[in-house]
PDB file of C-alpha atoms in Angstrom:
ATOM      1  CA  MET Z   1     217.649-179.392  12.575  1.00 54.00           C
ATOM      2  CA  PRO Z   2     217.156-183.118  11.910  1.00 54.00           C
ATOM      3  CA  THR Z   3     217.551-184.247   8.321  1.00 49.00           C
ATOM      4  CA  ALA Z   4     215.407-186.730   6.398  1.00 47.00           C
ATOM      5  CA  PRO Z   5     216.796-189.751   4.531  1.00 45.00           C
ATOM      6  CA  MET Z   6     217.317-189.425   0.784  1.00 48.00           C
ATOM      7  CA  ALA Z   7     214.347-190.466  -1.353  1.00 50.00           C
ATOM      8  CA  SER Z   8     214.973-193.495  -3.582  1.00 61.00           C
ATOM      9  CA  SER Z   9     212.654-192.422  -6.418  1.00 89.00           C
ATOM     10  CA  LEU Z  10     210.697-189.428  -7.669  1.00 93.00           C
ATOM     11  CA  ALA Z  11     207.528-190.891  -6.175  1.00 94.00           C
ATOM     12  CA  ASP Z  12     209.302-191.299  -2.827  1.00 95.00           C
ATOM     13  CA  TYR Z  13     210.556-187.722  -3.078  1.00 95.00           C
ATOM     14  CA  CYS Z  14     207.049-186.395  -3.717  1.00 96.00           C
ATOM     15  CA  TYR Z  15     205.663-188.529  -0.931  1.00 97.00           C
ATOM     16  CA  THR Z  16     208.229-187.331   1.610  1.00 96.00           C
ATOM     17  CA  VAL Z  17     207.794-183.651   0.772  1.00 96.00           C
ATOM     18  CA  LEU Z  18     203.993-183.753   0.760  1.00 97.00           C
ATOM     19  CA  ARG Z  19     203.799-185.991   3.823  1.00 97.00           C
ATOM     20  CA  ASP Z  20     205.774-183.539   5.927  1.00 96.00           C
ATOM     21  CA  ARG Z  21     203.834-180.552   4.630  1.00 97.00           C
ATOM     22  CA  LEU Z  22     200.595-182.307   5.538  1.00 97.00           C
ATOM     23  CA  VAL Z  23     201.854-183.428   8.949  1.00 97.00           C
ATOM     24  CA  MET Z  24     203.095-179.942   9.829  1.00 95.00           C
ATOM     25  CA  LEU Z  25     199.899-178.378   8.418  1.00 96.00           C
ATOM     26  CA  ASP Z  26     201.813-176.362   5.827  1.00 96.00           C
ATOM     27  CA  ILE Z  27     199.024-177.775   3.702  1.00 96.00           C
ATOM     28  CA  ALA Z  28     196.071-177.004   5.937  1.00 96.00           C
ATOM     29  CA  PRO Z  29     193.344-179.562   6.693  1.00 96.00           C
ATOM     30  CA  GLY Z  30     190.685-179.364   4.002  1.00 96.00           C
ATOM     31  CA  GLU Z  31     192.944-177.483   1.582  1.00 97.00           C
ATOM     32  CA  PRO Z  32     192.774-178.646  -2.052  1.00 97.00           C
ATOM     33  CA  ILE Z  33     195.805-180.388  -3.542  1.00 96.00           C
ATOM     34  CA  HIS Z  34     196.573-178.862  -6.946  1.00 93.00           C
ATOM     35  CA  GLU Z  35     198.493-181.495  -8.887  1.00 93.00           C
ATOM     36  CA  SER Z  36     199.604-179.246 -11.724  1.00 93.00           C
ATOM     37  CA  SER Z  37     201.125-176.574  -9.496  1.00 95.00           C
ATOM     38  CA  LEU Z  38     202.757-179.146  -7.221  1.00 95.00           C
ATOM     39  CA  ALA Z  39     204.246-181.017 -10.167  1.00 94.00           C
ATOM     40  CA  GLU Z  40     205.701-177.766 -11.444  1.00 95.00           C
ATOM     41  CA  GLU Z  41     207.015-176.749  -8.025  1.00 95.00           C
ATOM     42  CA  LEU Z  42     208.609-180.125  -7.326  1.00 94.00           C
ATOM     43  CA  GLU Z  43     209.839-180.427 -10.930  1.00 93.00           C
ATOM     44  CA  VAL Z  44     208.336-183.867 -11.429  1.00 93.00           C
ATOM     45  CA  GLY Z  45     205.808-185.430 -13.759  1.00 93.00           C
ATOM     46  CA  ARG Z  46     202.215-186.151 -12.845  1.00 91.00           C
ATOM     47  CA  THR Z  47     202.798-189.918 -12.589  1.00 93.00           C
ATOM     48  CA  PRO Z  48     205.170-189.926  -9.551  1.00 94.00           C
ATOM     49  CA  LEU Z  49     203.052-187.233  -7.923  1.00 95.00           C
ATOM     50  CA  ARG Z  50     199.912-189.325  -8.276  1.00 94.00           C
ATOM     51  CA  GLU Z  51     201.726-192.372  -6.932  1.00 95.00           C
ATOM     52  CA  ALA Z  52     202.670-190.304  -3.891  1.00 96.00           C
ATOM     53  CA  LEU Z  53     199.107-189.084  -3.425  1.00 97.00           C
ATOM     54  CA  LYS Z  54     197.809-192.662  -3.491  1.00 96.00           C
ATOM     55  CA  ARG Z  55     200.206-193.524  -0.679  1.00 96.00           C
ATOM     56  CA  LEU Z  56     199.129-190.441   1.239  1.00 98.00           C
ATOM     57  CA  GLU Z  57     195.505-191.488   0.880  1.00 97.00           C
ATOM     58  CA  THR Z  58     196.393-194.857   2.398  1.00 96.00           C
ATOM     59  CA  ASP Z  59     198.072-192.940   5.232  1.00 97.00           C
ATOM     60  CA  HIS Z  60     194.809-190.994   5.794  1.00 96.00           C
ATOM     61  CA  LEU Z  61     196.611-187.723   5.070  1.00 98.00           C
ATOM     62  CA  VAL Z  62     194.670-186.870   1.913  1.00 98.00           C
ATOM     63  CA  VAL Z  63     191.190-187.724   0.660  1.00 97.00           C
ATOM     64  CA  PHE Z  64     189.865-188.067  -2.886  1.00 95.00           C
ATOM     65  CA  TYR Z  65     186.394-186.868  -3.789  1.00 92.00           C
ATOM     66  CA  SER Z  66     184.780-187.784  -7.078  1.00 87.00           C
ATOM     67  CA  ARG Z  67     184.390-184.722  -9.323  1.00 84.00           C
ATOM     68  CA  ARG Z  68     185.955-182.480  -6.658  1.00 89.00           C
ATOM     69  CA  GLY Z  69     189.576-183.587  -6.515  1.00 91.00           C
ATOM     70  CA  THR Z  70     192.109-184.242  -3.783  1.00 96.00           C
ATOM     71  CA  PHE Z  71     192.150-182.494  -0.410  1.00 97.00           C
ATOM     72  CA  ALA Z  72     194.218-182.560   2.767  1.00 98.00           C
ATOM     73  CA  ALA Z  73     192.469-184.735   5.325  1.00 97.00           C
ATOM     74  CA  ALA Z  74     190.921-183.210   8.424  1.00 94.00           C
ATOM     75  CA  ALA Z  75     192.940-183.091  11.660  1.00 92.00           C
ATOM     76  CA  ASP Z  76     190.137-184.408  13.833  1.00 89.00           C
ATOM     77  CA  LEU Z  77     190.778-184.481  17.577  1.00 89.00           C
ATOM     78  CA  SER Z  78     188.028-187.063  17.936  1.00 89.00           C
ATOM     79  CA  ASP Z  79     190.583-189.519  16.461  1.00 92.00           C
ATOM     80  CA  LEU Z  80     192.855-189.093  19.493  1.00 93.00           C
ATOM     81  CA  HIS Z  81     191.312-191.996  21.420  1.00 94.00           C
ATOM     82  CA  HIS Z  82     191.738-194.422  18.515  1.00 95.00           C
ATOM     83  CA  LEU Z  83     195.296-193.299  17.807  1.00 96.00           C
ATOM     84  CA  THR Z  84     196.253-193.579  21.464  1.00 96.00           C
ATOM     85  CA  GLU Z  85     194.698-197.045  21.713  1.00 96.00           C
ATOM     86  CA  MET Z  86     196.906-198.259  18.855  1.00 97.00           C
ATOM     87  CA  ARG Z  87     200.046-196.388  19.853  1.00 97.00           C
ATOM     88  CA  ALA Z  88     199.833-197.615  23.462  1.00 97.00           C
ATOM     89  CA  ILE Z  89     200.273-201.138  22.109  1.00 97.00           C
ATOM     90  CA  LEU Z  90     202.717-200.574  19.259  1.00 98.00           C
ATOM     91  CA  GLU Z  91     205.034-197.820  20.531  1.00 98.00           C
ATOM     92  CA  PRO Z  92     206.347-199.861  23.495  1.00 98.00           C
ATOM     93  CA  ALA Z  93     206.679-202.988  21.345  1.00 98.00           C
ATOM     94  CA  GLY Z  94     208.459-201.007  18.635  1.00 98.00           C
ATOM     95  CA  ALA Z  95     210.877-199.391  21.085  1.00 98.00           C
ATOM     96  CA  ARG Z  96     211.722-202.821  22.499  1.00 98.00           C
ATOM     97  CA  LYS Z  97     212.368-204.264  19.040  1.00 98.00           C
ATOM     98  CA  ALA Z  98     214.522-201.285  18.060  1.00 98.00           C
ATOM     99  CA  ALA Z  99     216.585-201.645  21.251  1.00 98.00           C
ATOM    100  CA  GLU Z 100     217.106-205.334  20.538  1.00 98.00           C
ATOM    101  CA  GLN Z 101     217.772-205.079  16.804  1.00 96.00           C
ATOM    102  CA  ALA Z 102     219.853-201.924  16.215  1.00 97.00           C
ATOM    103  CA  ASN Z 103     223.449-202.283  15.090  1.00 97.00           C
ATOM    104  CA  GLU Z 104     226.254-200.212  16.560  1.00 97.00           C
ATOM    105  CA  SER Z 105     226.263-197.484  13.897  1.00 97.00           C
ATOM    106  CA  GLN Z 106     222.508-197.071  14.314  1.00 97.00           C
ATOM    107  CA  ARG Z 107     222.903-196.850  18.089  1.00 98.00           C
ATOM    108  CA  GLU Z 108     225.483-194.120  17.620  1.00 98.00           C
ATOM    109  CA  GLU Z 109     223.069-192.170  15.402  1.00 97.00           C
ATOM    110  CA  LEU Z 110     220.468-192.313  18.168  1.00 98.00           C
ATOM    111  CA  ARG Z 111     222.983-191.058  20.716  1.00 98.00           C
ATOM    112  CA  THR Z 112     223.863-188.167  18.406  1.00 97.00           C
ATOM    113  CA  LEU Z 113     220.194-187.234  18.031  1.00 97.00           C
ATOM    114  CA  ALA Z 114     219.712-187.495  21.811  1.00 96.00           C
ATOM    115  CA  GLU Z 115     222.590-185.064  22.324  1.00 96.00           C
ATOM    116  CA  GLU Z 116     221.138-182.665  19.739  1.00 94.00           C
ATOM    117  CA  ILE Z 117     217.871-182.661  21.683  1.00 94.00           C
ATOM    118  CA  ASN Z 118     219.756-182.066  24.922  1.00 91.00           C
ATOM    119  CA  LYS Z 119     221.499-179.021  23.419  1.00 91.00           C
ATOM    120  CA  LEU Z 120     218.244-177.801  21.924  1.00 89.00           C
ATOM    121  CA  MET Z 121     216.626-177.540  25.345  1.00 84.00           C
ATOM    122  CA  GLY Z 122     218.993-174.738  26.339  1.00 81.00           C
ATOM    123  CA  SER Z 123     218.238-172.544  23.311  1.00 82.00           C
ATOM    124  CA  GLN Z 124     214.520-171.658  23.730  1.00 80.00           C
ATOM    125  CA  PRO Z 125     213.572-173.281  20.422  1.00 85.00           C
ATOM    126  CA  GLU Z 126     210.417-172.430  18.502  1.00 89.00           C
ATOM    127  CA  ALA Z 127     207.490-174.827  18.644  1.00 88.00           C
ATOM    128  CA  ARG Z 128     208.018-175.947  15.054  1.00 91.00           C
ATOM    129  CA  THR Z 129     211.621-176.943  15.756  1.00 92.00           C
ATOM    130  CA  LEU Z 130     210.486-178.944  18.766  1.00 90.00           C
ATOM    131  CA  ILE Z 131     207.886-180.815  16.742  1.00 92.00           C
ATOM    132  CA  GLU Z 132     210.417-181.513  13.991  1.00 93.00           C
ATOM    133  CA  TYR Z 133     212.693-183.121  16.570  1.00 94.00           C
ATOM    134  CA  ASP Z 134     209.741-185.051  17.959  1.00 94.00           C
ATOM    135  CA  LEU Z 135     209.176-186.499  14.495  1.00 95.00           C
ATOM    136  CA  ALA Z 136     212.873-187.157  13.990  1.00 96.00           C
ATOM    137  CA  ALA Z 137     213.179-189.072  17.270  1.00 97.00           C
ATOM    138  CA  HIS Z 138     210.213-191.306  16.551  1.00 97.00           C
ATOM    139  CA  ARG Z 139     211.213-191.953  12.952  1.00 97.00           C
ATOM    140  CA  ALA Z 140     214.796-192.764  13.938  1.00 98.00           C
ATOM    141  CA  ILE Z 141     213.481-195.486  16.238  1.00 98.00           C
ATOM    142  CA  TYR Z 142     210.896-196.823  13.796  1.00 98.00           C
ATOM    143  CA  ARG Z 143     213.492-197.263  11.056  1.00 97.00           C
ATOM    144  CA  LEU Z 144     215.288-199.815  13.254  1.00 97.00           C
ATOM    145  CA  ILE Z 145     212.269-202.134  13.475  1.00 97.00           C
ATOM    146  CA  SER Z 146     212.681-205.141  11.183  1.00 96.00           C
ATOM    147  CA  ASN Z 147     208.948-205.972  11.090  1.00 97.00           C
ATOM    148  CA  PRO Z 148     207.763-203.931   8.068  1.00 97.00           C
ATOM    149  CA  HIS Z 149     204.095-204.000   9.081  1.00 97.00           C
ATOM    150  CA  MET Z 150     204.821-202.679  12.564  1.00 98.00           C
ATOM    151  CA  ARG Z 151     207.251-200.110  11.188  1.00 97.00           C
ATOM    152  CA  GLU Z 152     204.870-198.758   8.553  1.00 97.00           C
ATOM    153  CA  THR Z 153     201.938-198.655  10.967  1.00 98.00           C
ATOM    154  CA  LEU Z 154     203.953-196.727  13.530  1.00 98.00           C
ATOM    155  CA  PHE Z 155     205.002-194.186  10.908  1.00 97.00           C
ATOM    156  CA  ARG Z 156     201.374-193.669   9.889  1.00 97.00           C
ATOM    157  CA  LEU Z 157     200.069-193.396  13.440  1.00 97.00           C
ATOM    158  CA  ASP Z 158     202.771-190.942  14.449  1.00 97.00           C
ATOM    159  CA  ASN Z 159     202.123-188.768  11.399  1.00 97.00           C
ATOM    160  CA  LEU Z 160     198.443-188.544  12.301  1.00 97.00           C
ATOM    161  CA  ALA Z 161     199.178-187.923  15.972  1.00 96.00           C
ATOM    162  CA  THR Z 162     201.652-185.175  15.089  1.00 95.00           C
ATOM    163  CA  ARG Z 163     199.016-183.407  12.954  1.00 95.00           C
ATOM    164  CA  LEU Z 164     196.740-183.300  16.000  1.00 93.00           C
ATOM    165  CA  TRP Z 165     199.629-182.152  18.199  1.00 91.00           C
ATOM    166  CA  TRP Z 166     200.527-179.334  15.812  1.00 91.00           C
ATOM    167  CA  SER Z 167     196.886-178.269  15.404  1.00 89.00           C
ATOM    168  CA  VAL Z 168     196.614-177.449  19.144  1.00 87.00           C
ATOM    169  CA  ILE Z 169     200.243-176.579  19.859  1.00 84.00           C
ATOM    170  CA  GLN Z 170     199.428-173.111  21.184  1.00 79.00           C
ATOM    171  CA  ARG Z 171     197.244-174.653  23.890  1.00 79.00           C
ATOM    172  CA  VAL Z 172     199.615-177.438  24.928  1.00 75.00           C
ATOM    173  CA  PRO Z 173     201.703-176.656  28.029  1.00 67.00           C
ATOM    174  CA  SER Z 174     205.319-177.763  28.451  1.00 70.00           C
ATOM    175  CA  VAL Z 175     206.005-178.748  24.852  1.00 79.00           C
ATOM    176  CA  ALA Z 176     209.741-178.502  25.461  1.00 82.00           C
ATOM    177  CA  ASP Z 177     209.531-180.815  28.481  1.00 83.00           C
ATOM    178  CA  HIS Z 178     207.715-183.399  26.389  1.00 83.00           C
ATOM    179  CA  ILE Z 179     210.347-183.273  23.630  1.00 87.00           C
ATOM    180  CA  ALA Z 180     213.156-183.396  26.200  1.00 87.00           C
ATOM    181  CA  GLY Z 181     211.830-186.790  27.266  1.00 89.00           C
ATOM    182  CA  HIS Z 182     212.890-188.189  23.911  1.00 94.00           C
ATOM    183  CA  ARG Z 183     216.512-188.040  25.023  1.00 94.00           C
ATOM    184  CA  ALA Z 184     216.026-190.775  27.602  1.00 96.00           C
ATOM    185  CA  LEU Z 185     214.055-192.904  25.147  1.00 97.00           C
ATOM    186  CA  LEU Z 186     216.673-192.570  22.419  1.00 98.00           C
ATOM    187  CA  GLU Z 187     219.460-193.397  24.865  1.00 98.00           C
ATOM    188  CA  ALA Z 188     217.610-196.451  26.177  1.00 98.00           C
ATOM    189  CA  VAL Z 189     217.201-197.787  22.643  1.00 98.00           C
ATOM    190  CA  ALA Z 190     220.837-196.939  21.844  1.00 98.00           C
ATOM    191  CA  ASP Z 191     222.010-198.772  24.962  1.00 98.00           C
ATOM    192  CA  GLY Z 192     219.951-201.853  24.135  1.00 98.00           C
ATOM    193  CA  ALA Z 193     217.944-201.419  27.346  1.00 98.00           C
ATOM    194  CA  ALA Z 194     214.807-203.032  25.936  1.00 98.00           C
ATOM    195  CA  ASP Z 195     212.761-203.063  29.165  1.00 98.00           C
ATOM    196  CA  LEU Z 196     213.475-199.397  29.849  1.00 98.00           C
ATOM    197  CA  ALA Z 197     212.828-198.389  26.230  1.00 98.00           C
ATOM    198  CA  GLU Z 198     209.484-200.183  26.315  1.00 98.00           C
ATOM    199  CA  GLU Z 199     208.442-198.458  29.538  1.00 98.00           C
ATOM    200  CA  LEU Z 200     209.574-194.992  28.415  1.00 97.00           C
ATOM    201  CA  ALA Z 201     207.677-195.366  25.133  1.00 97.00           C
ATOM    202  CA  ARG Z 202     204.542-196.338  27.055  1.00 97.00           C
ATOM    203  CA  GLU Z 203     204.905-193.321  29.339  1.00 96.00           C
ATOM    204  CA  HIS Z 204     205.489-191.079  26.334  1.00 94.00           C
ATOM    205  CA  VAL Z 205     202.213-192.113  24.678  1.00 95.00           C
ATOM    206  CA  THR Z 206     200.307-191.670  27.945  1.00 94.00           C
ATOM    207  CA  GLU Z 207     201.744-188.203  28.465  1.00 91.00           C
ATOM    208  CA  PHE Z 208     201.014-187.214  24.865  1.00 91.00           C
ATOM    209  CA  ASN Z 209     197.396-188.285  25.244  1.00 92.00           C
ATOM    210  CA  ARG Z 210     197.052-186.368  28.519  1.00 90.00           C
ATOM    211  CA  LYS Z 211     198.487-183.145  27.098  1.00 86.00           C
ATOM    212  CA  LEU Z 212     196.267-183.204  24.027  1.00 89.00           C
ATOM    213  CA  ARG Z 213     193.179-183.930  26.109  1.00 87.00           C
ATOM    214  CA  GLN Z 214     194.045-180.926  28.282  1.00 83.00           C
ATOM    215  CA  ALA Z 215     194.288-178.826  25.131  1.00 79.00           C
ATOM    216  CA  VAL Z 216     190.850-180.016  23.977  1.00 73.00           C
ATOM    217  CA  VAL Z 217     189.367-179.063  27.355  1.00 64.00           C
ATOM    218  CA  ARG Z 218     190.929-175.602  27.087  1.00 57.00           C
ATOM    219  CA  GLU Z 219     189.487-175.194  23.621  1.00 53.00           C
ATOM    220  CA  ASP Z 220     186.011-176.200  24.811  1.00 51.00           C
ATOM    221  CA  VAL Z 221     186.170-173.840  27.789  1.00 44.00           C
ATOM    222  CA  GLY Z 222     187.604-171.020  25.706  1.00 50.00           C
ATOM    223  CA  GLY Z 223     185.048-171.534  22.943  1.00 47.00           C
TER     224      GLY Z 223
END
């Protein structure tokens, strides 16, 4: 299973833990965020936790309501068009930059992750494992982008897109095939093949949008 980078502060630690719980819907959309219980569970004070929640609000993963408290944001499939519009521009550009800017040790890390995904495909992995590798592949590429505004925006967009993906996962066909495509993208970035990386990232976003739209149609027909 892919591992996350070490947090540099308690606020970063809280942010990372809560972000991934929200993205993977371990904290369900609309569920209240209980600061006291989370602070106790994570063994942190209220200050770093609140700092993390402010960042998560900026990421559109939580919402604050006056007199009601903090809640996990909705996973609204109507956002898919807007997310795809942004990702179709930034994902290819980000993949190109990563391919051009990565150093050799970073390229080797991408190759290692690509090989892990290749091995994973022969083991009939659970859906959650597949989505975790999806996140890991995207984040590994984003971390190589030197432009902080592009990098941070891509992280936020992918987190929101993954919430939608996970919310309809049971209705999405060929999840494993979609994740398997990350191997070629990771290898293109690792090899410095900027043109290919850009094109594969564009195709990846298009395919993601198509699969989720198919899932929405199934939901409408089934409902």
